Amino acid sequence: MDNSFELKDSYLKKSEIGKYSSSDAVHESSYINHKNGKFSINLGDGFDRNLIITNEEINFMDLVKIVHKWIDEISDDLMKYYGYMK
Protein backbone atom coordinates (compact mmCIF):
# COMPACT_ATOMS: atom_id res chain seq x y z
CA MET A 1 0.00 0.00 0.00
CA ASP A 2 2.97 2.32 -0.38
CA ASN A 3 1.90 3.10 -3.94
CA SER A 4 -0.57 5.84 -4.76
CA PHE A 5 -4.18 4.74 -4.47
CA GLU A 6 -7.16 6.32 -6.17
CA LEU A 7 -10.74 5.32 -6.87
CA LYS A 8 -13.33 7.01 -9.07
CA ASP A 9 -15.94 9.25 -7.45
CA SER A 10 -18.70 6.96 -8.71
CA TYR A 11 -19.07 3.46 -10.05
CA LEU A 12 -22.73 3.83 -10.97
CA LYS A 13 -23.99 3.23 -14.47
CA LYS A 14 -24.72 6.63 -15.98
CA SER A 15 -28.36 5.59 -16.47
CA GLU A 16 -28.64 4.86 -12.73
CA ILE A 17 -27.22 8.12 -11.35
CA GLY A 18 -29.92 9.94 -9.38
CA LYS A 19 -32.39 7.09 -9.85
CA TYR A 20 -32.35 5.82 -6.27
CA SER A 21 -32.55 7.50 -2.93
CA SER A 22 -30.62 5.97 -0.06
CA SER A 23 -33.79 4.36 1.29
CA ASP A 24 -34.68 2.83 -2.11
CA ALA A 25 -31.34 1.32 -2.99
CA VAL A 26 -29.91 -1.99 -1.96
CA HIS A 27 -26.28 -1.35 -1.29
CA GLU A 28 -23.21 -2.68 0.34
CA SER A 29 -20.28 -0.40 1.04
CA SER A 30 -16.66 -1.39 1.32
CA TYR A 31 -14.07 0.94 2.80
CA ILE A 32 -10.31 0.98 3.01
CA ASN A 33 -8.09 3.35 4.94
CA HIS A 34 -4.91 4.36 3.15
CA LYS A 35 -2.25 6.97 3.79
CA ASN A 36 -3.87 8.97 0.93
CA GLY A 37 -7.29 8.93 2.62
CA LYS A 38 -10.37 6.79 3.17
CA PHE A 39 -11.81 5.15 0.06
CA SER A 40 -15.06 3.32 -0.55
CA ILE A 41 -16.99 1.54 -3.25
CA ASN A 42 -20.74 1.10 -2.98
CA LEU A 43 -21.75 -2.25 -4.44
CA GLY A 44 -25.47 -2.16 -5.00
CA ASP A 45 -28.14 -1.01 -7.37
CA GLY A 46 -26.57 0.58 -10.40
CA PHE A 47 -23.01 -0.57 -9.68
CA ASP A 48 -21.12 -0.94 -12.98
CA ARG A 49 -18.32 -3.49 -12.69
CA ASN A 50 -17.07 -2.41 -16.14
CA LEU A 51 -15.79 0.82 -14.54
CA ILE A 52 -13.23 -1.20 -12.55
CA ILE A 53 -10.21 -0.71 -14.80
CA THR A 54 -7.02 0.28 -12.99
CA ASN A 55 -4.82 -2.10 -11.02
CA GLU A 56 -5.77 -0.26 -7.82
CA GLU A 57 -9.48 -0.78 -8.52
CA ILE A 58 -8.98 -4.43 -9.43
CA ASN A 59 -6.89 -5.04 -6.30
CA PHE A 60 -9.50 -3.24 -4.17
CA MET A 61 -12.27 -5.44 -5.57
CA ASP A 62 -10.14 -8.55 -4.96
CA LEU A 63 -9.70 -7.43 -1.36
CA VAL A 64 -13.45 -6.83 -1.04
CA LYS A 65 -14.15 -10.36 -2.32
CA ILE A 66 -11.64 -11.89 0.12
CA VAL A 67 -13.11 -10.01 3.09
CA HIS A 68 -16.71 -10.88 2.14
CA LYS A 69 -15.78 -14.56 1.75
CA TRP A 70 -14.09 -14.46 5.16
CA ILE A 71 -17.15 -12.85 6.77
CA ASP A 72 -19.46 -15.43 5.14
CA GLU A 73 -17.27 -18.25 6.48
CA ILE A 74 -17.35 -16.78 9.98
CA SER A 75 -21.14 -16.42 9.79
CA ASP A 76 -21.53 -20.02 8.60
CA ASP A 77 -19.27 -21.27 11.36
CA LEU A 78 -21.30 -19.39 13.98
CA MET A 79 -24.55 -20.79 12.59
CA LYS A 80 -23.09 -24.31 12.78
CA TYR A 81 -21.77 -23.70 16.28
CA TYR A 82 -25.22 -22.64 17.51
CA GLY A 83 -26.93 -25.55 15.72
CA TYR A 84 -28.73 -23.66 12.99
CA MET A 85 -26.89 -25.46 10.18
CA LYS A 86 -25.47 -28.94 9.74
mmCIF file with all atom_site columns, C-alpha atoms in Angstrom:
data_model
loop_
_atom_site.group_PDB
_atom_site.id
_atom_site.type_symbol
_atom_site.label_atom_id
_atom_site.label_alt_id
_atom_site.label_comp_id
_atom_site.label_asym_id
_atom_site.label_entity_id
_atom_site.label_seq_id
_atom_site.pdbx_PDB_ins_code
_atom_site.Cartn_x
_atom_site.Cartn_y
_atom_site.Cartn_z
_atom_site.occupancy
_atom_site.B_iso_or_equiv
_atom_site.pdbx_formal_charge
_atom_site.auth_seq_id
_atom_site.auth_comp_id
_atom_site.auth_asym_id
_atom_site.auth_atom_id
_atom_site.pdbx_PDB_model_num
ATOM 1  C CA . MET A 1 1  ? 0.000   0.000   0.000   1.00 0.00 ? 1  MET A CA 1
ATOM 2  C CA . ASP A 1 2  ? 2.967   2.320   -0.381  1.00 0.00 ? 2  ASP A CA 1
ATOM 3  C CA . ASN A 1 3  ? 1.899   3.103   -3.938  1.00 0.00 ? 3  ASN A CA 1
ATOM 4  C CA . SER A 1 4  ? -0.571  5.840   -4.757  1.00 0.00 ? 4  SER A CA 1
ATOM 5  C CA . PHE A 1 5  ? -4.181  4.741   -4.474  1.00 0.00 ? 5  PHE A CA 1
ATOM 6  C CA . GLU A 1 6  ? -7.159  6.319   -6.169  1.00 0.00 ? 6  GLU A CA 1
ATOM 7  C CA . LEU A 1 7  ? -10.738 5.322   -6.870  1.00 0.00 ? 7  LEU A CA 1
ATOM 8  C CA . LYS A 1 8  ? -13.330 7.007   -9.068  1.00 0.00 ? 8  LYS A CA 1
ATOM 9  C CA . ASP A 1 9  ? -15.937 9.246   -7.446  1.00 0.00 ? 9  ASP A CA 1
ATOM 10 C CA . SER A 1 10 ? -18.697 6.965   -8.710  1.00 0.00 ? 10 SER A CA 1
ATOM 11 C CA . TYR A 1 11 ? -19.065 3.455   -10.054 1.00 0.00 ? 11 TYR A CA 1
ATOM 12 C CA . LEU A 1 12 ? -22.726 3.825   -10.970 1.00 0.00 ? 12 LEU A CA 1
ATOM 13 C CA . LYS A 1 13 ? -23.985 3.228   -14.466 1.00 0.00 ? 13 LYS A CA 1
ATOM 14 C CA . LYS A 1 14 ? -24.720 6.629   -15.984 1.00 0.00 ? 14 LYS A CA 1
ATOM 15 C CA . SER A 1 15 ? -28.357 5.588   -16.473 1.00 0.00 ? 15 SER A CA 1
ATOM 16 C CA . GLU A 1 16 ? -28.644 4.858   -12.729 1.00 0.00 ? 16 GLU A CA 1
ATOM 17 C CA . ILE A 1 17 ? -27.225 8.122   -11.350 1.00 0.00 ? 17 ILE A CA 1
ATOM 18 C CA . GLY A 1 18 ? -29.921 9.945   -9.385  1.00 0.00 ? 18 GLY A CA 1
ATOM 19 C CA . LYS A 1 19 ? -32.390 7.091   -9.852  1.00 0.00 ? 19 LYS A CA 1
ATOM 20 C CA . TYR A 1 20 ? -32.351 5.816   -6.274  1.00 0.00 ? 20 TYR A CA 1
ATOM 21 C CA . SER A 1 21 ? -32.548 7.500   -2.934  1.00 0.00 ? 21 SER A CA 1
ATOM 22 C CA . SER A 1 22 ? -30.615 5.970   -0.065  1.00 0.00 ? 22 SER A CA 1
ATOM 23 C CA . SER A 1 23 ? -33.792 4.362   1.285   1.00 0.00 ? 23 SER A CA 1
ATOM 24 C CA . ASP A 1 24 ? -34.682 2.826   -2.108  1.00 0.00 ? 24 ASP A CA 1
ATOM 25 C CA . ALA A 1 25 ? -31.339 1.320   -2.990  1.00 0.00 ? 25 ALA A CA 1
ATOM 26 C CA . VAL A 1 26 ? -29.912 -1.991  -1.961  1.00 0.00 ? 26 VAL A CA 1
ATOM 27 C CA . HIS A 1 27 ? -26.280 -1.353  -1.292  1.00 0.00 ? 27 HIS A CA 1
ATOM 28 C CA . GLU A 1 28 ? -23.205 -2.677  0.337   1.00 0.00 ? 28 GLU A CA 1
ATOM 29 C CA . SER A 1 29 ? -20.283 -0.398  1.037   1.00 0.00 ? 29 SER A CA 1
ATOM 30 C CA . SER A 1 30 ? -16.663 -1.394  1.320   1.00 0.00 ? 30 SER A CA 1
ATOM 31 C CA . TYR A 1 31 ? -14.067 0.940   2.805   1.00 0.00 ? 31 TYR A CA 1
ATOM 32 C CA . ILE A 1 32 ? -10.314 0.983   3.006   1.00 0.00 ? 32 ILE A CA 1
ATOM 33 C CA . ASN A 1 33 ? -8.087  3.346   4.942   1.00 0.00 ? 33 ASN A CA 1
ATOM 34 C CA . HIS A 1 34 ? -4.909  4.365   3.152   1.00 0.00 ? 34 HIS A CA 1
ATOM 35 C CA . LYS A 1 35 ? -2.250  6.969   3.790   1.00 0.00 ? 35 LYS A CA 1
ATOM 36 C CA . ASN A 1 36 ? -3.869  8.973   0.935   1.00 0.00 ? 36 ASN A CA 1
ATOM 37 C CA . GLY A 1 37 ? -7.288  8.926   2.616   1.00 0.00 ? 37 GLY A CA 1
ATOM 38 C CA . LYS A 1 38 ? -10.368 6.791   3.174   1.00 0.00 ? 38 LYS A CA 1
ATOM 39 C CA . PHE A 1 39 ? -11.812 5.149   0.061   1.00 0.00 ? 39 PHE A CA 1
ATOM 40 C CA . SER A 1 40 ? -15.056 3.321   -0.548  1.00 0.00 ? 40 SER A CA 1
ATOM 41 C CA . ILE A 1 41 ? -16.991 1.540   -3.252  1.00 0.00 ? 41 ILE A CA 1
ATOM 42 C CA . ASN A 1 42 ? -20.742 1.098   -2.978  1.00 0.00 ? 42 ASN A CA 1
ATOM 43 C CA . LEU A 1 43 ? -21.754 -2.249  -4.438  1.00 0.00 ? 43 LEU A CA 1
ATOM 44 C CA . GLY A 1 44 ? -25.467 -2.159  -4.998  1.00 0.00 ? 44 GLY A CA 1
ATOM 45 C CA . ASP A 1 45 ? -28.145 -1.013  -7.366  1.00 0.00 ? 45 ASP A CA 1
ATOM 46 C CA . GLY A 1 46 ? -26.572 0.584   -10.396 1.00 0.00 ? 46 GLY A CA 1
ATOM 47 C CA . PHE A 1 47 ? -23.005 -0.565  -9.682  1.00 0.00 ? 47 PHE A CA 1
ATOM 48 C CA . ASP A 1 48 ? -21.117 -0.937  -12.976 1.00 0.00 ? 48 ASP A CA 1
ATOM 49 C CA . ARG A 1 49 ? -18.318 -3.495  -12.693 1.00 0.00 ? 49 ARG A CA 1
ATOM 50 C CA . ASN A 1 50 ? -17.075 -2.408  -16.143 1.00 0.00 ? 50 ASN A CA 1
ATOM 51 C CA . LEU A 1 51 ? -15.794 0.817   -14.538 1.00 0.00 ? 51 LEU A CA 1
ATOM 52 C CA . ILE A 1 52 ? -13.233 -1.203  -12.546 1.00 0.00 ? 52 ILE A CA 1
ATOM 53 C CA . ILE A 1 53 ? -10.206 -0.711  -14.802 1.00 0.00 ? 53 ILE A CA 1
ATOM 54 C CA . THR A 1 54 ? -7.025  0.280   -12.987 1.00 0.00 ? 54 THR A CA 1
ATOM 55 C CA . ASN A 1 55 ? -4.822  -2.099  -11.019 1.00 0.00 ? 55 ASN A CA 1
ATOM 56 C CA . GLU A 1 56 ? -5.765  -0.257  -7.820  1.00 0.00 ? 56 GLU A CA 1
ATOM 57 C CA . GLU A 1 57 ? -9.477  -0.775  -8.516  1.00 0.00 ? 57 GLU A CA 1
ATOM 58 C CA . ILE A 1 58 ? -8.981  -4.433  -9.434  1.00 0.00 ? 58 ILE A CA 1
ATOM 59 C CA . ASN A 1 59 ? -6.891  -5.035  -6.296  1.00 0.00 ? 59 ASN A CA 1
ATOM 60 C CA . PHE A 1 60 ? -9.496  -3.243  -4.170  1.00 0.00 ? 60 PHE A CA 1
ATOM 61 C CA . MET A 1 61 ? -12.267 -5.441  -5.572  1.00 0.00 ? 61 MET A CA 1
ATOM 62 C CA . ASP A 1 62 ? -10.143 -8.551  -4.958  1.00 0.00 ? 62 ASP A CA 1
ATOM 63 C CA . LEU A 1 63 ? -9.698  -7.433  -1.356  1.00 0.00 ? 63 LEU A CA 1
ATOM 64 C CA . VAL A 1 64 ? -13.453 -6.834  -1.038  1.00 0.00 ? 64 VAL A CA 1
ATOM 65 C CA . LYS A 1 65 ? -14.145 -10.362 -2.324  1.00 0.00 ? 65 LYS A CA 1
ATOM 66 C CA . ILE A 1 66 ? -11.643 -11.892 0.117   1.00 0.00 ? 66 ILE A CA 1
ATOM 67 C CA . VAL A 1 67 ? -13.110 -10.008 3.086   1.00 0.00 ? 67 VAL A CA 1
ATOM 68 C CA . HIS A 1 68 ? -16.710 -10.884 2.138   1.00 0.00 ? 68 HIS A CA 1
ATOM 69 C CA . LYS A 1 69 ? -15.784 -14.560 1.750   1.00 0.00 ? 69 LYS A CA 1
ATOM 70 C CA . TRP A 1 70 ? -14.088 -14.463 5.159   1.00 0.00 ? 70 TRP A CA 1
ATOM 71 C CA . ILE A 1 71 ? -17.153 -12.849 6.767   1.00 0.00 ? 71 ILE A CA 1
ATOM 72 C CA . ASP A 1 72 ? -19.459 -15.426 5.135   1.00 0.00 ? 72 ASP A CA 1
ATOM 73 C CA . GLU A 1 73 ? -17.275 -18.252 6.476   1.00 0.00 ? 73 GLU A CA 1
ATOM 74 C CA . ILE A 1 74 ? -17.354 -16.777 9.979   1.00 0.00 ? 74 ILE A CA 1
ATOM 75 C CA . SER A 1 75 ? -21.143 -16.423 9.788   1.00 0.00 ? 75 SER A CA 1
ATOM 76 C CA . ASP A 1 76 ? -21.534 -20.017 8.596   1.00 0.00 ? 76 ASP A CA 1
ATOM 77 C CA . ASP A 1 77 ? -19.270 -21.273 11.363  1.00 0.00 ? 77 ASP A CA 1
ATOM 78 C CA . LEU A 1 78 ? -21.302 -19.390 13.978  1.00 0.00 ? 78 LEU A CA 1
ATOM 79 C CA . MET A 1 79 ? -24.555 -20.785 12.588  1.00 0.00 ? 79 MET A CA 1
ATOM 80 C CA . LYS A 1 80 ? -23.087 -24.310 12.775  1.00 0.00 ? 80 LYS A CA 1
ATOM 81 C CA . TYR A 1 81 ? -21.774 -23.695 16.284  1.00 0.00 ? 81 TYR A CA 1
ATOM 82 C CA . TYR A 1 82 ? -25.215 -22.640 17.507  1.00 0.00 ? 82 TYR A CA 1
ATOM 83 C CA . GLY A 1 83 ? -26.931 -25.549 15.718  1.00 0.00 ? 83 GLY A CA 1
ATOM 84 C CA . TYR A 1 84 ? -28.733 -23.656 12.985  1.00 0.00 ? 84 TYR A CA 1
ATOM 85 C CA . MET A 1 85 ? -26.890 -25.455 10.181  1.00 0.00 ? 85 MET A CA 1
ATOM 86 C CA . LYS A 1 86 ? -25.468 -28.937 9.742   1.00 0.00 ? 86 LYS A CA 1
#
